[in-house]
Amino acid sequence: AAPRAPKKKPVALYTADDTNKVSAPAGVAVDNFMVLWTNKQLGTQAGSVAGGYSTPPSSDKGAAVRPVSTVTDRAYGVCLARDNAIFTSSEKYVYGVRKTGGVVAM
């Protein structure tokens, strides 16, 4: 049998202690540069979808986080398709927005 790789502990990239853009996170999506997440609470303030670098800075992590969309107070699933983030609300809507933010399509 092949030797097992040592177990590594998960690392928190961003927390509510780092930034007010983390508010009951739900869905997560990543690409080579960014990590995006949805917030189940306070989405119109913290960001329905918020994001930061997949390798956060060593200091002042909160400065690297920005809301991508604030269209709904509660968002759940999120996925990436090319330059877009597709996410769902708590009801019956699916939204699309550029990963960098901008106009939201429903």
XYZ file of C-alpha atoms in Angstrom:
106
model
C 0.000 0.000 0.000
C 1.123 3.535 -0.754
C 2.092 5.699 2.203
C -0.585 8.121 3.353
C -0.017 11.841 3.170
C 0.006 13.597 6.535
C -3.364 15.015 7.553
C -3.658 18.779 7.329
C -6.086 20.857 9.341
C -8.496 23.163 7.530
C -7.555 26.832 7.594
C -10.097 29.651 7.928
C -9.483 32.108 5.097
C -11.915 34.796 6.293
C -13.990 35.049 9.468
C -16.503 37.473 10.957
C -13.619 38.653 13.152
C -11.722 39.696 9.995
C -14.572 41.431 8.154
C -18.258 42.298 8.404
C -18.673 40.717 4.936
C -18.939 37.248 6.564
C -22.500 36.812 7.851
C -23.700 33.202 8.203
C -21.882 31.968 5.086
C -23.549 29.257 3.020
C -22.357 28.419 -0.497
C -18.716 28.685 -1.549
C -17.115 28.853 -5.004
C -13.443 29.229 -5.919
C -11.281 29.752 -8.955
C -7.511 30.197 -9.214
C -7.574 33.645 -7.625
C -10.798 34.313 -5.713
C -13.055 32.667 -3.165
C -16.697 33.774 -3.223
C -19.360 32.923 -0.652
C -23.020 33.625 -0.088
C -24.376 35.014 3.166
C -27.594 33.665 4.702
C -27.986 36.765 6.873
C -27.595 40.488 6.254
C -26.888 40.001 2.547
C -28.045 43.512 1.664
C -25.410 44.858 4.080
C -22.598 42.265 4.115
C -23.150 41.100 0.549
C -25.503 38.480 -0.822
C -22.266 37.306 -2.407
C -18.924 38.487 -1.069
C -15.395 37.505 -1.960
C -11.696 37.846 -1.394
C -8.418 36.412 -2.596
C -8.019 32.641 -2.311
C -4.676 33.420 -0.663
C -5.581 36.191 1.778
C -3.062 38.828 2.805
C -1.232 38.123 6.049
C -2.551 41.306 7.667
C -5.801 43.273 7.391
C -7.715 40.474 5.648
C -10.909 42.510 5.811
C -9.514 45.091 3.392
C -9.238 42.369 0.721
C -12.938 41.394 0.980
C -15.675 43.102 -1.006
C -19.353 42.538 -1.676
C -20.058 41.253 -5.183
C -23.832 41.699 -4.913
C -26.234 43.017 -2.281
C -29.445 42.201 -4.156
C -31.006 39.862 -1.578
C -30.808 39.541 2.198
C -30.381 35.749 2.095
C -28.398 33.821 -0.491
C -27.477 30.149 -0.486
C -25.800 28.323 -3.375
C -23.158 29.871 -5.617
C -21.176 28.620 -8.612
C -18.837 30.172 -11.140
C -19.204 30.130 -14.916
C -16.400 31.922 -16.747
C -16.421 35.477 -15.366
C -19.827 35.160 -13.700
C -21.169 34.104 -10.321
C -24.581 32.419 -10.308
C -26.368 32.276 -6.947
C -29.737 31.525 -5.401
C -31.915 33.416 -2.964
C -33.956 31.956 -0.124
C -37.045 31.909 -2.313
C -37.403 31.058 -5.978
C -34.816 33.216 -7.708
C -31.511 32.524 -9.437
C -29.250 35.527 -9.999
C -26.191 36.153 -12.114
C -23.498 38.802 -11.679
C -19.907 39.326 -12.774
C -17.383 37.908 -10.301
C -16.090 41.453 -9.899
C -19.588 42.837 -9.202
C -21.909 44.978 -11.247
C -25.454 44.719 -12.557
C -27.327 41.656 -11.311
C -29.534 39.655 -13.675
C -32.445 37.591 -12.395
